[in-house]
Amino acid sequence: MIKQRSFTQTPLALAFGQLLLGASAVFLVGPANALTLVDHEKTIGAGTPVDSYRVTDGGRLVAEGATTQQIDVRTGGGLHLEGSTVSATGVAAVMVNGGASATITSGSRLTSNLFGLDVLRSATAGARVSVNGSHIEGGIGGARVAGSSHLSLTDSTLVSKGAAGAALLFGDARLDATNSRLTGATDGIRVVGDGLSTKPALINLQGTHVEGQNGAAIRVGSANQAPGDATIIVTGGTTLLGSNGNLLEVANSSNATMQVEGSNLVGDVWVEAGSSANLTLGNQASLTGRLTNVEHLALNDGGRWNMVEDSELGQLTMAGGSVRFGEATQYQRLTLGSLSGSGTFIMDADFSSAQSDFLDITGTATGNHSLLVGSSGSEPTQANSLHLVHAAAGDAQFSLLNGPVDLGAFSYDLVQRGNDWYLDGATKVVSPSTEAAMALFNTAPTVWYGELSSLRSRMGELRLDERKSGLWARSYGNKYNVSSSTGTPYSQVQQGFSLGADTPLPWGDGQWLAGVMAGYSSSDLNLTRGASGEVKSYYLGLYATWLDAQSGYYLDSVVKLNRFDNQAKVSLSDGQRTEGDYDNVGLGASVEFGRHLALDDGYFVEPFGQLSVVGIQSKDYHLDNGLKADGDATRSVLGKAGATAGRTVTLEGGQWLQPYVRLAYVHEFASNNQVKVNDHQFDNDLSGSRGELGMGVAVSLMDRLQLHADFDYSNGKALEQPWGVNLGVRYSW
């Protein structure tokens, strides 16, 4: 049954709506024109004349592509708007009373000079409204939600052009917004009390943008209203923006609890004296801004507060969260009433100016906490102590995350004196950046020697080859462990290849063979505390051998020119990475003299002596954190004496197999290689002796083709070679 009624709006009701005085009691008035009552299910569409509707108990209005004026849904009624437009003046576009429900979907649009949507309460019963993919706009406020009522927004926009927020919540109202946008001409969302609710309002924002164009993103409490109480949950990349810089304001004796997960918020939390706020950041959420009069902050599971100025906070509890003390040169102070749990404080310190960030706990501090102090390649000008933490009471412990702090050429440790913690300049050890610089300058000689090899491991057994011209290739790998006695312990793994060609010389006694070689190797360096390096080497060489097959004497000489491309990569104590690179050249020569002594049954012994000299160009370079490294020319003078013993076994078809073993004594004479890091002098010293053991086999597969393999091990005070492998092939004609 459909009846027509008309009545006029009173000035009192209009004033009430404009002043936002109350939501628990609402003047149910309509426009001055006709009003259609709906007491059963009624469907309207694009062809239906424009009208206003009141849906009574048991009625349901379905609008599909319709255009209407105000719609009033009373207790027990229902509304479904789909792609429809509702425009009203002097009342809310859609008013849903307690005990009623409504769905607004598919591009529907609600506009009014007051509120676009009223979600009201009747006695103790609230209303439920679901909005999906639609737009709601009001001249005073976007939507007004009474206590016990629930508004759900999905993929929608809510706009206020007047004094109220985009959403105005009373008492224990609930607002869920997912992938939506709320924009208020003053505050984005406003929460006030209603004098009836005993529970807080609930605001759940997921992937939503809330903006206050002349106020805060969210404000709890308003003048001339009952104090508000709100629980605010922010997830899924939600953003909060206030024109005054406040993402949350709590005023007029109100209370707010905000939980943020998975969102990165920028803005301030401001709490008026007499009000209170508790804030929790978890699940990698962050907040960059000021906290004013916040009673309690919890930082859990990667939650992070980035300070922007000196700050005070009542209670801080941590469970895997962190506090960042501003930017590197701001040096801020955080004062806490109490501290508990386990977390990280990200700080900076400068020995040269005696400045640092400072954590001051005026009450009780408990738990185990880490300090992550910013590193630098710049050198402190004085090694004093910097005060980082003070606690008035409690058993809290503080330690440096990732170990000593890297500052220039050295790293510095944290010391405790009573309830105070200091970064102590007297505790310095060599920094990873310095170790990387020293290792790179020290590596070139071992790179050079790893590429060199002996005559047999380079070209195989020439004594059985009748001095023919030939081509050869070899692939090799080596590992070196440099001990701490050199100044910087590290390991080096090298891999590379060489190619060569040679021919007999037409002059002399006819026993000379000369050739040219070229190759490439790559060495990876692993140092302590996350530092690493890489050396790429490109080389050309000339060699000549003399072999008297009758007497067994031989002479092997090599001259080799290298270009080294060097790169250092360092993980610093504050978790950052720094890099630096440079290139230089090296020139070296080696001479080996020995004699092949044939014994019975194909056995032989070869005593030999070798002298190698290498010079590597000096170089200076910078890491991108400011550290400067300057290396003198690196020199190596290596002497070796030993013997090779083996047997040549003749195979069927005239082929042969020659296994052998080699023992040698090696001594490095050069001991004055110097490295300067930030004007601090360090010694790179590989001098000393070591023993060498090698074994291998050479075999001829046919008249023109030989294969050979070698395995090496050496050990000494400064240098160990756990393994060296060489595989080669030679083809002659």
mmCIF file of C-alpha atoms in Angstrom, residues 240-423:
data_model
loop_
_atom_site.group_PDB
_atom_site.id
_atom_site.type_symbol
_atom_site.label_atom_id
_atom_site.label_comp_id
_atom_site.label_asym_id
_atom_site.label_seq_id
_atom_site.Cartn_x
_atom_site.Cartn_y
_atom_site.Cartn_z
ATOM 1 C CA LEU A 240 46.529 9.394 6.837
ATOM 2 C CA LEU A 241 47.017 13.065 5.948
ATOM 3 C CA GLY A 242 46.191 16.148 7.984
ATOM 4 C CA SER A 243 46.709 19.687 6.736
ATOM 5 C CA ASN A 244 48.079 20.617 10.165
ATOM 6 C CA GLY A 245 50.503 17.691 10.078
ATOM 7 C CA ASN A 246 48.490 15.594 12.553
ATOM 8 C CA LEU A 247 47.392 12.148 11.491
ATOM 9 C CA LEU A 248 45.701 11.711 14.900
ATOM 10 C CA GLU A 249 44.441 14.272 17.413
ATOM 11 C CA VAL A 250 42.939 13.404 20.803
ATOM 12 C CA ALA A 251 41.281 16.243 22.729
ATOM 13 C CA ASN A 252 38.523 17.220 25.172
ATOM 14 C CA SER A 253 39.288 14.490 27.738
ATOM 15 C CA SER A 254 39.012 11.783 25.063
ATOM 16 C CA ASN A 255 40.880 8.501 24.627
ATOM 17 C CA ALA A 256 42.267 6.730 21.575
ATOM 18 C CA THR A 257 44.029 3.452 20.893
ATOM 19 C CA MET A 258 45.618 3.113 17.469
ATOM 20 C CA GLN A 259 47.072 -0.103 16.046
ATOM 21 C CA VAL A 260 49.035 0.156 12.790
ATOM 22 C CA GLU A 261 50.160 -2.843 10.740
ATOM 23 C CA GLY A 262 51.685 -2.902 7.286
ATOM 24 C CA SER A 263 51.338 0.830 6.685
ATOM 25 C CA ASN A 264 53.929 3.592 6.524
ATOM 26 C CA LEU A 265 52.484 6.714 8.093
ATOM 27 C CA VAL A 266 53.922 10.221 7.976
ATOM 28 C CA GLY A 267 52.546 12.763 10.400
ATOM 29 C CA ASP A 268 52.172 13.631 14.069
ATOM 30 C CA VAL A 269 50.121 12.238 16.935
ATOM 31 C CA TRP A 270 48.982 15.095 19.168
ATOM 32 C CA VAL A 271 47.279 14.501 22.511
ATOM 33 C CA GLU A 272 45.817 17.374 24.497
ATOM 34 C CA ALA A 273 46.515 17.496 28.227
ATOM 35 C CA GLY A 274 43.785 15.525 30.020
ATOM 36 C CA SER A 275 43.328 13.151 27.088
ATOM 37 C CA SER A 276 45.240 9.914 26.445
ATOM 38 C CA ALA A 277 46.493 7.856 23.515
ATOM 39 C CA ASN A 278 48.108 4.448 23.141
ATOM 40 C CA LEU A 279 49.852 3.582 19.892
ATOM 41 C CA THR A 280 51.040 0.207 18.557
ATOM 42 C CA LEU A 281 53.159 -0.275 15.429
ATOM 43 C CA GLY A 282 53.627 -3.846 14.205
ATOM 44 C CA ASN A 283 54.098 -6.060 11.158
ATOM 45 C CA GLN A 284 56.725 -3.747 9.570
ATOM 46 C CA ALA A 285 54.589 -0.623 10.022
ATOM 47 C CA SER A 286 56.318 2.722 10.473
ATOM 48 C CA LEU A 287 55.458 6.184 11.708
ATOM 49 C CA THR A 288 57.559 9.237 10.890
ATOM 50 C CA GLY A 289 56.555 12.197 13.016
ATOM 51 C CA ARG A 290 56.118 13.769 16.451
ATOM 52 C CA LEU A 291 54.439 12.110 19.406
ATOM 53 C CA THR A 292 53.081 14.713 21.821
ATOM 54 C CA ASN A 293 51.741 13.534 25.202
ATOM 55 C CA VAL A 294 51.399 9.945 23.989
ATOM 56 C CA GLU A 295 51.001 7.768 27.052
ATOM 57 C CA HIS A 296 52.214 4.460 25.622
ATOM 58 C CA LEU A 297 53.942 3.301 22.440
ATOM 59 C CA ALA A 298 54.430 -0.377 21.547
ATOM 60 C CA LEU A 299 56.808 -1.344 18.738
ATOM 61 C CA ASN A 300 56.354 -4.966 17.687
ATOM 62 C CA ASP A 301 57.463 -7.233 14.856
ATOM 63 C CA GLY A 302 59.426 -4.700 12.811
ATOM 64 C CA GLY A 303 57.334 -1.689 13.827
ATOM 65 C CA ARG A 304 59.394 1.497 13.636
ATOM 66 C CA TRP A 305 59.069 5.048 14.902
ATOM 67 C CA ASN A 306 61.175 7.609 13.026
ATOM 68 C CA MET A 307 61.713 10.641 15.249
ATOM 69 C CA VAL A 308 61.876 14.112 13.709
ATOM 70 C CA GLU A 309 62.890 16.088 16.815
ATOM 71 C CA ASP A 310 63.696 15.734 20.525
ATOM 72 C CA SER A 311 60.807 13.762 22.024
ATOM 73 C CA GLU A 312 59.259 12.599 25.291
ATOM 74 C CA LEU A 313 57.179 9.471 25.766
ATOM 75 C CA GLY A 314 55.523 7.916 28.805
ATOM 76 C CA GLN A 315 56.013 4.183 28.260
ATOM 77 C CA LEU A 316 57.828 2.361 25.472
ATOM 78 C CA THR A 317 57.463 -1.402 25.123
ATOM 79 C CA MET A 318 59.293 -3.230 22.363
ATOM 80 C CA ALA A 319 58.999 -6.698 20.869
ATOM 81 C CA GLY A 320 61.208 -6.636 17.800
ATOM 82 C CA GLY A 321 60.581 -2.990 16.903
ATOM 83 C CA SER A 322 62.911 -0.012 16.537
ATOM 84 C CA VAL A 323 63.269 3.730 17.070
ATOM 85 C CA ARG A 324 65.207 5.861 14.574
ATOM 86 C CA PHE A 325 66.719 9.061 15.985
ATOM 87 C CA GLY A 326 66.210 11.335 12.971
ATOM 88 C CA GLU A 327 68.784 11.864 10.250
ATOM 89 C CA ALA A 328 72.510 11.329 10.601
ATOM 90 C CA THR A 329 73.473 14.870 11.643
ATOM 91 C CA GLN A 330 70.432 15.860 13.735
ATOM 92 C CA TYR A 331 71.516 14.282 17.077
ATOM 93 C CA GLN A 332 68.211 14.010 18.906
ATOM 94 C CA ARG A 333 67.250 13.166 22.475
ATOM 95 C CA LEU A 334 64.506 10.723 23.474
ATOM 96 C CA THR A 335 63.227 10.850 27.055
ATOM 97 C CA LEU A 336 61.217 7.851 28.277
ATOM 98 C CA GLY A 337 59.291 7.352 31.478
ATOM 99 C CA SER A 338 59.947 3.596 31.256
ATOM 100 C CA LEU A 339 61.326 1.035 28.818
ATOM 101 C CA SER A 340 60.675 -2.710 28.570
ATOM 102 C CA GLY A 341 60.898 -5.631 26.145
ATOM 103 C CA SER A 342 63.485 -6.059 23.418
ATOM 104 C CA GLY A 343 64.125 -3.697 20.534
ATOM 105 C CA THR A 344 66.618 -1.599 18.599
ATOM 106 C CA PHE A 345 67.548 2.077 18.806
ATOM 107 C CA ILE A 346 69.037 3.469 15.588
ATOM 108 C CA MET A 347 71.418 6.280 16.473
ATOM 109 C CA ASP A 348 74.352 8.339 15.210
ATOM 110 C CA ALA A 349 77.531 9.587 16.862
ATOM 111 C CA ASP A 350 80.392 11.899 15.918
ATOM 112 C CA PHE A 351 83.665 11.684 17.854
ATOM 113 C CA SER A 352 85.062 14.799 16.218
ATOM 114 C CA SER A 353 82.288 17.073 17.537
ATOM 115 C CA ALA A 354 81.504 14.979 20.662
ATOM 116 C CA GLN A 355 77.848 14.838 19.540
ATOM 117 C CA SER A 356 75.525 11.869 19.546
ATOM 118 C CA ASP A 357 71.891 10.854 19.827
ATOM 119 C CA PHE A 358 70.902 10.177 23.427
ATOM 120 C CA LEU A 359 68.391 7.873 25.101
ATOM 121 C CA ASP A 360 67.362 8.955 28.609
ATOM 122 C CA ILE A 361 65.103 6.670 30.671
ATOM 123 C CA THR A 362 63.984 8.636 33.712
ATOM 124 C CA GLY A 363 62.232 5.659 35.309
ATOM 125 C CA THR A 364 62.782 1.912 35.123
ATOM 126 C CA ALA A 365 64.402 0.230 32.123
ATOM 127 C CA THR A 366 64.210 -3.538 31.646
ATOM 128 C CA GLY A 367 64.890 -6.014 28.832
ATOM 129 C CA ASN A 368 67.679 -6.536 26.319
ATOM 130 C CA HIS A 369 68.073 -3.866 23.665
ATOM 131 C CA SER A 370 70.365 -3.181 20.733
ATOM 132 C CA LEU A 371 71.961 0.026 19.518
ATOM 133 C CA LEU A 372 72.538 0.385 15.784
ATOM 134 C CA VAL A 373 74.933 3.319 15.517
ATOM 135 C CA GLY A 374 75.538 4.811 12.071
ATOM 136 C CA SER A 375 78.885 4.054 10.454
ATOM 137 C CA SER A 376 81.098 6.371 8.446
ATOM 138 C CA GLY A 377 84.277 6.240 6.404
ATOM 139 C CA SER A 378 85.360 9.607 7.794
ATOM 140 C CA GLU A 379 87.955 9.553 10.531
ATOM 141 C CA PRO A 380 87.231 10.728 14.099
ATOM 142 C CA THR A 381 89.589 13.510 15.144
ATOM 143 C CA GLN A 382 89.631 12.395 18.767
ATOM 144 C CA ALA A 383 89.062 9.095 20.525
ATOM 145 C CA ASN A 384 86.873 10.225 23.414
ATOM 146 C CA SER A 385 83.819 8.474 24.889
ATOM 147 C CA LEU A 386 80.327 9.347 23.703
ATOM 148 C CA HIS A 387 77.407 8.968 26.131
ATOM 149 C CA LEU A 388 74.541 7.158 24.359
ATOM 150 C CA VAL A 389 72.183 5.757 27.045
ATOM 151 C CA HIS A 390 71.226 6.543 30.637
ATOM 152 C CA ALA A 391 68.741 4.632 32.792
ATOM 153 C CA ALA A 392 67.669 5.839 36.222
ATOM 154 C CA ALA A 393 66.813 2.321 37.429
ATOM 155 C CA GLY A 394 66.280 -1.243 36.287
ATOM 156 C CA ASP A 395 68.348 -4.089 34.881
ATOM 157 C CA ALA A 396 68.153 -3.297 31.157
ATOM 158 C CA GLN A 397 71.087 -4.332 28.981
ATOM 159 C CA PHE A 398 72.280 -2.606 25.825
ATOM 160 C CA SER A 399 74.635 -3.931 23.159
ATOM 161 C CA LEU A 400 75.752 -2.965 19.676
ATOM 162 C CA LEU A 401 73.833 -4.627 16.873
ATOM 163 C CA ASN A 402 76.297 -6.098 14.328
ATOM 164 C CA GLY A 403 79.242 -5.532 16.664
ATOM 165 C CA PRO A 404 81.618 -2.559 16.968
ATOM 166 C CA VAL A 405 80.690 0.640 15.124
ATOM 167 C CA ASP A 406 82.688 1.341 11.961
ATOM 168 C CA LEU A 407 84.040 4.889 11.978
ATOM 169 C CA GLY A 408 86.868 5.471 9.531
ATOM 170 C CA ALA A 409 89.815 3.110 9.704
ATOM 171 C CA PHE A 410 88.702 1.583 13.014
ATOM 172 C CA SER A 411 85.625 0.177 14.769
ATOM 173 C CA TYR A 412 84.582 1.128 18.293
ATOM 174 C CA ASP A 413 82.783 -0.862 20.981
ATOM 175 C CA LEU A 414 80.137 -0.077 23.614
ATOM 176 C CA VAL A 415 81.081 -0.079 27.309
ATOM 177 C CA GLN A 416 78.802 0.009 30.356
ATOM 178 C CA ARG A 417 79.545 2.114 33.412
ATOM 179 C CA GLY A 418 76.813 1.611 35.972
ATOM 180 C CA ASN A 419 73.476 2.467 34.334
ATOM 181 C CA ASP A 420 75.169 4.390 31.528
ATOM 182 C CA TRP A 421 76.474 3.183 28.179
ATOM 183 C CA TYR A 422 79.239 4.831 26.167
ATOM 184 C CA LEU A 423 80.742 4.407 22.718
#
